[in-house]
Amino acid sequence: MVTASAAGKAILFGEHAVVYGEPALAIAIDARVSVSLEPCKGDWKIDGYPLDTSRHPHIAYLKNAILGDDSQNYSIQINSELFPAAGLGSSAALSSACSAAMLSTIGQPLDPEKISALSHLAEAAAQAGRASPTDTSTATLGGCVFVSDKKEQSSEWRYTRSLETPEGERNWEVHSVTLPPSVNDLWLVVGYTGIHSPTGDMVAGLAELLAKHPEKMTDISRMGELARNGVDALSNGDFTMVGQLMDEAHQLLAGVGVSCKELDDMVEVARRSSLGAKMTGAGGGGCMLALTTNPEETSAALEMRGGRVLVTPFGAPSVRIENS
Ligand code: MEV
C-alpha cells in the first residue's frame, strides 16, 4: 500500500482573476488530504465503492494519464481534513496526493513539477478546461505560492504551466515566496459557510458575466494588481497593508457576483478583530479568510455567526509520501 498526502490551500489574492492570466497568491494550509492506494482484485474502488467517473473525474483522469488502461486495479482510500467543496482546494490536494501515490506505485520518484502538472490537467479536465495552476501548485509545493503571467524577481521561480482554455491559451509562471519570520505572529482564520459550491460552476458563471459585460475585465485586472501589491506587502512584513488589500479584494469579488450574503456577513464580523478579511477560492458559499493576530477572538466571532472554523499558520509542507 502507498499513502501520499497534500495540503489544502487558501487564496489570499487573485482567485478567479488568475483564470484570466492575472497573478494570484495562495498559502498551503494546515489541513491535508491523504490518498492510499492498494492493489485489489475486481474493479477499481474508491472508499469501498466502484469508481464512478462522474463523481471522481480527477481520479479517473489521473488513472488513465499515469497508469493507462491495462494497469493493475487498485482500491483507493481518501481521508480529508478539509471542508469539502468549500474553496479550500480539496480536489487539488486530492489530485496532487493521488498523482504522488500513483507515480510511487510505478516506481517513479516524488517529482513536484510532474505532480503539479498532472494535477493541473486533472483539475482542468474536471472544470470544463478552465483551471489555473494555483490550487494544484500550492497543494504540491506547500508554503506560499505566487502564480503570475511573468517571471517575478521577488520570488523563487519554479516552473511554467500552459493550458488551452475555451478563452484561448493561458500561460502561468509559478513561484515560491519566502515569508519573513514575523509572519509567525499571524494566523489565518478560515470560516466555512457550510454552503457547497462547485468551483467549475462559479468559474463558468463568471465567464458568462464577463462575456456579457466585458467592461468588468477592469475589476479582474485590479484583482491582479492587488495580488502583486499583496506579495510585496507580505514579503516586507507590512501586514496592515495586506489586510487592507484583502478588504478591497473582497469588494471586487462581490462586485463580479462570486460572493454571497453568508460570506459577506462573515467577512464583516471577522473584520472587527482582524487586519482584513475576504472570501477565498471560488465563492458562492465555501469559505472566507481573515488575517489576524487574535485567532481566538476571530474564531469565536465566526462561530457565533454559525460558521465552522479552521485556524492555520502561513504555509504547510509540500506533497509527501507518508508510507510505501
Ligand atoms: C479556486 O480555488 C480558484 C479559482 O481561481 C479557480 C482556479 O484558479 O482554477 C476560482
Short mmCIF file of C-alpha atoms and ligand atoms in Angstrom, two decimals:
data_model
loop_
_atom_site.label_atom_id
_atom_site.label_comp_id
_atom_site.label_asym_id
_atom_site.label_seq_id
_atom_site.Cartn_x
_atom_site.Cartn_y
_atom_site.Cartn_z
CA MET A 1 0.00 0.00 0.00
CA VAL A 2 1.19 3.55 -0.77
CA THR A 3 -0.16 6.60 1.06
CA ALA A 4 0.55 10.18 -0.06
CA SER A 5 -0.79 13.47 1.28
CA ALA A 6 -1.06 17.07 0.07
CA ALA A 7 -2.17 20.32 1.69
CA GLY A 8 -5.31 22.33 1.12
CA LYS A 9 -4.93 25.98 0.23
CA ALA A 10 -6.38 29.39 0.90
CA ILE A 11 -6.13 32.06 -1.78
CA LEU A 12 -5.05 35.38 -0.32
CA PHE A 13 -5.35 37.30 -3.60
CA GLY A 14 -6.32 36.72 -7.21
CA GLU A 15 -8.89 33.91 -7.20
CA HIS A 16 -10.89 33.94 -10.45
CA ALA A 17 -8.64 36.67 -11.91
CA VAL A 18 -5.87 34.07 -12.20
CA VAL A 19 -8.01 32.06 -14.63
CA TYR A 20 -7.69 35.10 -16.96
CA GLY A 21 -3.90 35.32 -16.64
CA GLU A 22 -3.74 37.71 -13.66
CA PRO A 23 -1.46 36.89 -10.70
CA ALA A 24 -2.62 35.10 -7.55
CA LEU A 25 -1.12 34.42 -4.14
CA ALA A 26 -2.04 31.29 -2.20
CA ILE A 27 -0.99 29.72 1.09
CA ALA A 28 -0.86 26.00 1.85
CA ILE A 29 -2.96 25.42 4.97
CA ASP A 30 -2.57 23.09 7.89
CA ALA A 31 -5.22 20.58 6.74
CA ARG A 32 -4.40 17.78 4.31
CA VAL A 33 -5.95 15.19 2.03
CA SER A 34 -4.37 11.74 2.04
CA VAL A 35 -4.80 9.03 -0.56
CA SER A 36 -3.93 5.36 -0.04
CA LEU A 37 -3.59 3.05 -3.00
CA GLU A 38 -3.69 -0.70 -2.60
CA PRO A 39 -3.77 -3.32 -5.39
CA CYS A 40 -7.11 -5.13 -5.42
CA LYS A 41 -8.93 -7.95 -7.19
CA GLY A 42 -12.03 -6.95 -9.17
CA ASP A 43 -12.87 -3.36 -10.24
CA TRP A 44 -11.28 -0.12 -9.12
CA LYS A 45 -12.77 1.09 -5.85
CA ILE A 46 -12.94 4.43 -4.08
CA ASP A 47 -13.66 4.24 -0.36
CA GLY A 48 -15.11 0.77 -0.94
CA TYR A 49 -17.42 1.74 -3.84
CA PRO A 50 -16.84 1.16 -7.58
CA LEU A 51 -15.01 4.09 -9.24
CA ASP A 52 -17.67 6.43 -10.63
CA THR A 53 -16.02 8.67 -13.22
CA SER A 54 -18.64 11.43 -12.85
CA ARG A 55 -18.15 11.57 -9.05
CA HIS A 56 -14.36 11.34 -9.22
CA PRO A 57 -13.30 12.95 -12.52
CA HIS A 58 -9.86 13.87 -11.13
CA ILE A 59 -9.03 10.31 -10.15
CA ALA A 60 -10.40 8.93 -13.44
CA TYR A 61 -8.17 11.37 -15.36
CA LEU A 62 -5.05 10.51 -13.33
CA LYS A 63 -5.68 6.77 -13.57
CA ASN A 64 -5.60 7.00 -17.38
CA ALA A 65 -2.79 9.56 -17.56
CA ILE A 66 -0.43 7.82 -15.13
CA LEU A 67 -1.30 4.13 -15.12
CA GLY A 68 -3.01 3.63 -18.51
CA ASP A 69 -5.86 1.33 -19.47
CA ASP A 70 -4.28 -2.03 -18.80
CA SER A 71 -2.90 -1.31 -15.31
CA GLN A 72 -3.42 -3.38 -12.22
CA ASN A 73 -6.67 -2.39 -10.42
CA TYR A 74 -6.49 -0.51 -7.14
CA SER A 75 -8.61 0.25 -4.15
CA ILE A 76 -8.30 3.91 -3.13
CA GLN A 77 -8.97 5.25 0.34
CA ILE A 78 -9.36 9.02 0.72
CA ASN A 79 -9.07 10.86 4.04
CA SER A 80 -9.62 14.60 4.15
CA GLU A 81 -9.20 17.15 6.92
CA LEU A 82 -10.69 19.84 4.66
CA PHE A 83 -14.27 21.05 4.43
CA PRO A 84 -15.37 19.56 1.06
CA ALA A 85 -16.33 21.75 -1.94
CA ALA A 86 -15.55 24.77 0.20
CA GLY A 87 -12.91 26.58 -1.86
CA LEU A 88 -10.00 25.16 0.13
CA GLY A 89 -8.54 23.20 -2.75
CA SER A 90 -9.75 19.77 -1.67
CA SER A 91 -9.88 18.49 -5.27
CA ALA A 92 -6.39 19.92 -5.95
CA ALA A 93 -4.98 18.29 -2.81
CA LEU A 94 -6.73 15.05 -3.76
CA SER A 95 -5.25 15.23 -7.29
CA SER A 96 -1.77 16.02 -6.00
CA ALA A 97 -1.77 13.25 -3.38
CA CYS A 98 -3.31 10.79 -5.85
CA SER A 99 -0.67 11.62 -8.52
CA ALA A 100 2.12 11.12 -5.98
CA ALA A 101 0.69 7.79 -4.82
CA MET A 102 0.12 6.52 -8.39
CA LEU A 103 3.60 7.58 -9.54
CA SER A 104 5.08 5.90 -6.48
CA THR A 105 3.31 2.59 -7.27
CA ILE A 106 5.08 2.53 -10.64
CA GLY A 107 8.44 3.28 -9.04
CA GLN A 108 8.68 6.95 -10.00
CA PRO A 109 10.28 9.49 -7.63
CA LEU A 110 8.41 12.33 -5.92
CA ASP A 111 8.79 15.00 -8.62
CA PRO A 112 6.80 18.13 -7.62
CA GLU A 113 6.86 19.62 -11.11
CA LYS A 114 5.44 16.45 -12.68
CA ILE A 115 2.88 16.01 -9.89
CA SER A 116 1.66 19.58 -10.18
CA ALA A 117 1.44 19.31 -14.00
CA LEU A 118 -0.63 16.13 -13.82
CA SER A 119 -2.89 17.51 -11.09
CA HIS A 120 -3.42 20.76 -13.01
CA LEU A 121 -4.54 18.82 -16.09
CA ALA A 122 -6.86 16.72 -13.89
CA GLU A 123 -8.43 19.93 -12.48
CA ALA A 124 -8.79 21.41 -15.96
CA ALA A 125 -10.48 18.21 -17.20
CA ALA A 126 -12.96 18.47 -14.31
CA GLN A 127 -13.56 22.24 -14.75
CA ALA A 128 -14.55 22.40 -18.44
CA GLY A 129 -11.00 23.31 -19.45
CA ARG A 130 -10.76 26.37 -17.17
CA ALA A 131 -8.34 25.93 -14.28
CA SER A 132 -5.36 27.91 -13.17
CA PRO A 133 -2.42 26.03 -11.63
CA THR A 134 -2.84 27.91 -8.31
CA ASP A 135 -4.58 25.26 -6.22
CA THR A 136 -2.63 22.29 -7.57
CA SER A 137 0.73 24.08 -7.29
CA THR A 138 0.02 25.14 -3.70
CA ALA A 139 -1.11 21.63 -2.75
CA THR A 140 2.06 20.23 -4.32
CA LEU A 141 4.73 22.79 -3.40
CA GLY A 142 3.34 23.79 0.01
CA GLY A 143 4.37 27.10 1.65
CA CYS A 144 3.31 30.27 -0.12
CA VAL A 145 2.85 30.22 -3.90
CA PHE A 146 2.69 33.15 -6.31
CA VAL A 147 1.30 32.49 -9.76
CA SER A 148 1.92 35.22 -12.32
CA ASP A 149 1.81 35.97 -16.03
CA LYS A 150 5.55 36.63 -15.94
CA LYS A 151 8.68 35.52 -14.10
CA GLU A 152 8.94 37.62 -10.94
CA GLN A 153 12.18 38.87 -9.38
CA SER A 154 10.64 38.98 -5.91
CA SER A 155 10.14 35.22 -5.53
CA GLU A 156 11.72 31.90 -6.49
CA TRP A 157 10.56 30.78 -9.97
CA ARG A 158 9.64 27.07 -10.03
CA TYR A 159 8.08 26.28 -13.44
CA THR A 160 5.80 27.41 -16.28
CA ARG A 161 2.30 25.99 -16.80
CA SER A 162 0.29 26.28 -20.03
CA LEU A 163 -3.28 25.35 -20.81
CA GLU A 164 -5.60 25.62 -23.81
CA THR A 165 -8.82 27.06 -22.31
CA PRO A 166 -12.13 27.90 -24.05
CA GLU A 167 -10.94 31.56 -23.96
CA GLY A 168 -7.57 30.76 -25.60
CA GLU A 169 -4.13 29.62 -24.48
CA ARG A 170 -3.06 30.66 -20.97
CA ASN A 171 0.44 30.59 -19.51
CA TRP A 172 1.38 30.93 -15.87
CA GLU A 173 4.74 31.26 -14.12
CA VAL A 174 4.69 29.55 -10.74
CA HIS A 175 6.87 30.80 -7.87
CA SER A 176 7.50 30.00 -4.22
CA VAL A 177 7.54 33.02 -1.89
CA THR A 178 9.80 33.16 1.16
CA LEU A 179 7.91 34.81 4.00
CA PRO A 180 9.54 36.94 6.72
CA PRO A 181 9.82 35.38 10.22
CA SER A 182 7.34 37.99 11.55
CA VAL A 183 4.60 36.05 9.75
CA ASN A 184 4.78 33.60 12.67
CA ASP A 185 2.87 36.17 14.79
CA LEU A 186 -0.08 35.99 12.42
CA TRP A 187 -2.84 33.48 11.79
CA LEU A 188 -5.30 32.83 9.06
CA VAL A 189 -8.77 32.02 10.30
CA VAL A 190 -10.85 30.23 7.70
CA GLY A 191 -14.61 30.39 8.18
CA TYR A 192 -16.81 27.91 6.35
CA THR A 193 -20.35 28.99 5.44
CA GLY A 194 -21.47 25.35 5.19
CA ILE A 195 -22.63 26.03 1.63
CA HIS A 196 -21.23 23.69 -1.03
CA SER A 197 -20.24 25.49 -4.16
CA PRO A 198 -18.62 23.65 -7.07
CA THR A 199 -15.64 25.61 -8.47
CA GLY A 200 -16.47 24.69 -12.08
CA ASP A 201 -19.94 26.32 -11.79
CA MET A 202 -18.56 29.52 -10.25
CA VAL A 203 -15.80 29.80 -12.88
CA ALA A 204 -18.31 29.19 -15.70
CA GLY A 205 -20.73 31.76 -14.19
CA LEU A 206 -18.04 34.44 -14.15
CA ALA A 207 -17.02 33.57 -17.73
CA GLU A 208 -20.65 34.19 -18.77
CA LEU A 209 -20.80 37.51 -16.90
CA LEU A 210 -17.55 38.71 -18.48
CA ALA A 211 -18.76 37.70 -21.95
CA LYS A 212 -21.89 39.85 -21.40
CA HIS A 213 -20.10 42.69 -19.59
CA PRO A 214 -16.54 42.94 -20.95
CA GLU A 215 -16.10 46.24 -19.03
CA LYS A 216 -15.90 44.12 -15.84
CA MET A 217 -12.45 42.98 -17.01
CA THR A 218 -11.08 46.14 -15.35
CA ASP A 219 -12.11 44.64 -11.98
CA ILE A 220 -10.29 41.44 -12.92
CA SER A 221 -7.14 43.47 -13.71
CA ARG A 222 -7.43 45.32 -10.40
CA MET A 223 -7.61 41.95 -8.57
CA GLY A 224 -4.32 41.10 -10.28
CA GLU A 225 -2.77 44.38 -9.11
CA LEU A 226 -3.88 43.62 -5.56
CA ALA A 227 -2.13 40.24 -5.78
CA ARG A 228 1.11 41.87 -6.90
CA ASN A 229 0.88 44.52 -4.14
CA GLY A 230 -0.03 41.75 -1.69
CA VAL A 231 3.17 39.78 -2.37
CA ASP A 232 5.25 42.92 -1.80
CA ALA A 233 3.41 43.81 1.41
CA LEU A 234 3.66 40.25 2.74
CA SER A 235 7.35 39.94 1.87
CA ASN A 236 8.04 43.29 3.60
CA GLY A 237 6.09 42.25 6.69
CA ASP A 238 3.55 45.05 6.15
CA PHE A 239 0.56 43.06 7.41
CA THR A 240 -1.67 46.11 7.90
CA MET A 241 -1.36 46.70 4.17
CA VAL A 242 -2.03 43.01 3.45
CA GLY A 243 -5.27 43.31 5.44
CA GLN A 244 -6.37 46.45 3.57
CA LEU A 245 -5.70 44.78 0.23
CA MET A 246 -7.75 41.75 1.34
CA ASP A 247 -10.68 44.06 2.16
CA GLU A 248 -10.53 45.62 -1.29
CA ALA A 249 -10.22 42.20 -2.95
CA HIS A 250 -13.44 41.10 -1.25
CA GLN A 251 -15.28 44.15 -2.53
CA LEU A 252 -14.17 43.44 -6.10
CA LEU A 253 -15.07 39.75 -5.88
CA ALA A 254 -18.51 40.65 -4.54
CA GLY A 255 -18.85 43.14 -7.42
CA VAL A 256 -18.43 40.41 -10.04
CA GLY A 257 -21.00 38.24 -8.28
CA VAL A 258 -18.89 35.45 -6.81
CA SER A 259 -19.57 36.22 -3.12
CA CYS A 260 -22.90 35.62 -1.34
CA LYS A 261 -24.75 37.06 1.66
CA GLU A 262 -23.37 34.49 4.11
CA LEU A 263 -19.78 35.20 3.01
CA ASP A 264 -20.35 38.96 3.17
CA ASP A 265 -21.74 38.65 6.72
CA MET A 266 -18.87 36.51 7.96
CA VAL A 267 -16.30 38.83 6.38
CA GLU A 268 -17.95 41.78 8.11
CA VAL A 269 -17.96 40.04 11.51
CA ALA A 270 -14.34 38.86 11.21
CA ARG A 271 -13.06 42.33 10.31
CA ARG A 272 -13.82 43.58 13.85
CA SER A 273 -10.93 41.51 15.26
CA SER A 274 -8.65 41.15 12.26
CA LEU A 275 -6.39 43.10 9.90
CA GLY A 276 -8.52 42.20 6.90
CA ALA A 277 -10.95 39.60 5.61
CA LYS A 278 -12.30 38.34 2.30
CA MET A 279 -13.93 35.36 0.67
CA THR A 280 -11.41 32.81 -0.55
CA GLY A 281 -11.49 30.44 -3.50
CA ALA A 282 -14.38 30.08 -5.89
CA GLY A 283 -17.02 31.70 -3.64
CA GLY A 284 -20.81 31.41 -3.94
CA GLY A 285 -20.60 29.79 -0.49
CA GLY A 286 -17.50 27.95 0.61
CA CYS A 287 -15.09 29.87 2.82
CA MET A 288 -13.85 33.27 3.88
CA LEU A 289 -10.46 34.12 5.28
CA ALA A 290 -9.34 36.56 7.97
CA LEU A 291 -5.80 37.71 8.72
CA THR A 292 -5.44 38.13 12.45
CA THR A 293 -3.12 38.31 15.45
CA ASN A 294 -6.02 37.20 17.63
CA PRO A 295 -7.29 33.88 16.22
CA GLU A 296 -9.34 33.03 19.35
CA GLU A 297 -11.46 36.19 19.12
CA THR A 298 -11.90 35.98 15.35
CA SER A 299 -12.81 32.27 15.53
CA ALA A 300 -15.31 32.85 18.35
CA ALA A 301 -16.99 35.66 16.40
CA LEU A 302 -17.31 33.48 13.30
CA GLU A 303 -18.63 30.52 15.26
CA MET A 304 -21.26 32.77 16.87
CA ARG A 305 -22.32 33.57 13.33
CA GLY A 306 -22.80 29.85 12.59
CA GLY A 307 -19.56 29.35 10.69
CA ARG A 308 -17.22 26.38 11.11
CA VAL A 309 -13.66 27.48 11.67
CA LEU A 310 -10.17 26.31 10.86
CA VAL A 311 -7.13 28.20 12.15
CA THR A 312 -3.90 27.82 10.24
CA PRO A 313 -0.41 29.32 10.26
CA PHE A 314 1.03 30.65 7.00
CA GLY A 315 2.13 27.65 4.97
CA ALA A 316 2.18 23.86 5.29
CA PRO A 317 4.50 21.14 3.96
CA SER A 318 4.57 20.03 0.30
CA VAL A 319 3.11 16.81 -1.13
CA ARG A 320 4.72 13.79 0.50
CA ILE A 321 4.69 10.03 0.63
CA GLU A 322 3.53 9.02 4.10
CA ASN A 323 4.41 5.34 3.74
CA SER A 324 5.01 2.80 0.97
C1 MEV B 1 -10.48 28.13 -6.93
O1 MEV B 1 -9.86 27.79 -5.70
C2 MEV B 1 -9.70 29.19 -7.58
C3 MEV B 1 -10.26 29.75 -8.86
O2 MEV B 1 -9.45 30.86 -9.19
C4 MEV B 1 -10.27 28.74 -9.98
C5 MEV B 1 -8.87 28.42 -10.50
O3 MEV B 1 -7.88 29.11 -10.20
O4 MEV B 1 -8.77 27.42 -11.27
C6 MEV B 1 -11.69 30.25 -8.68
#
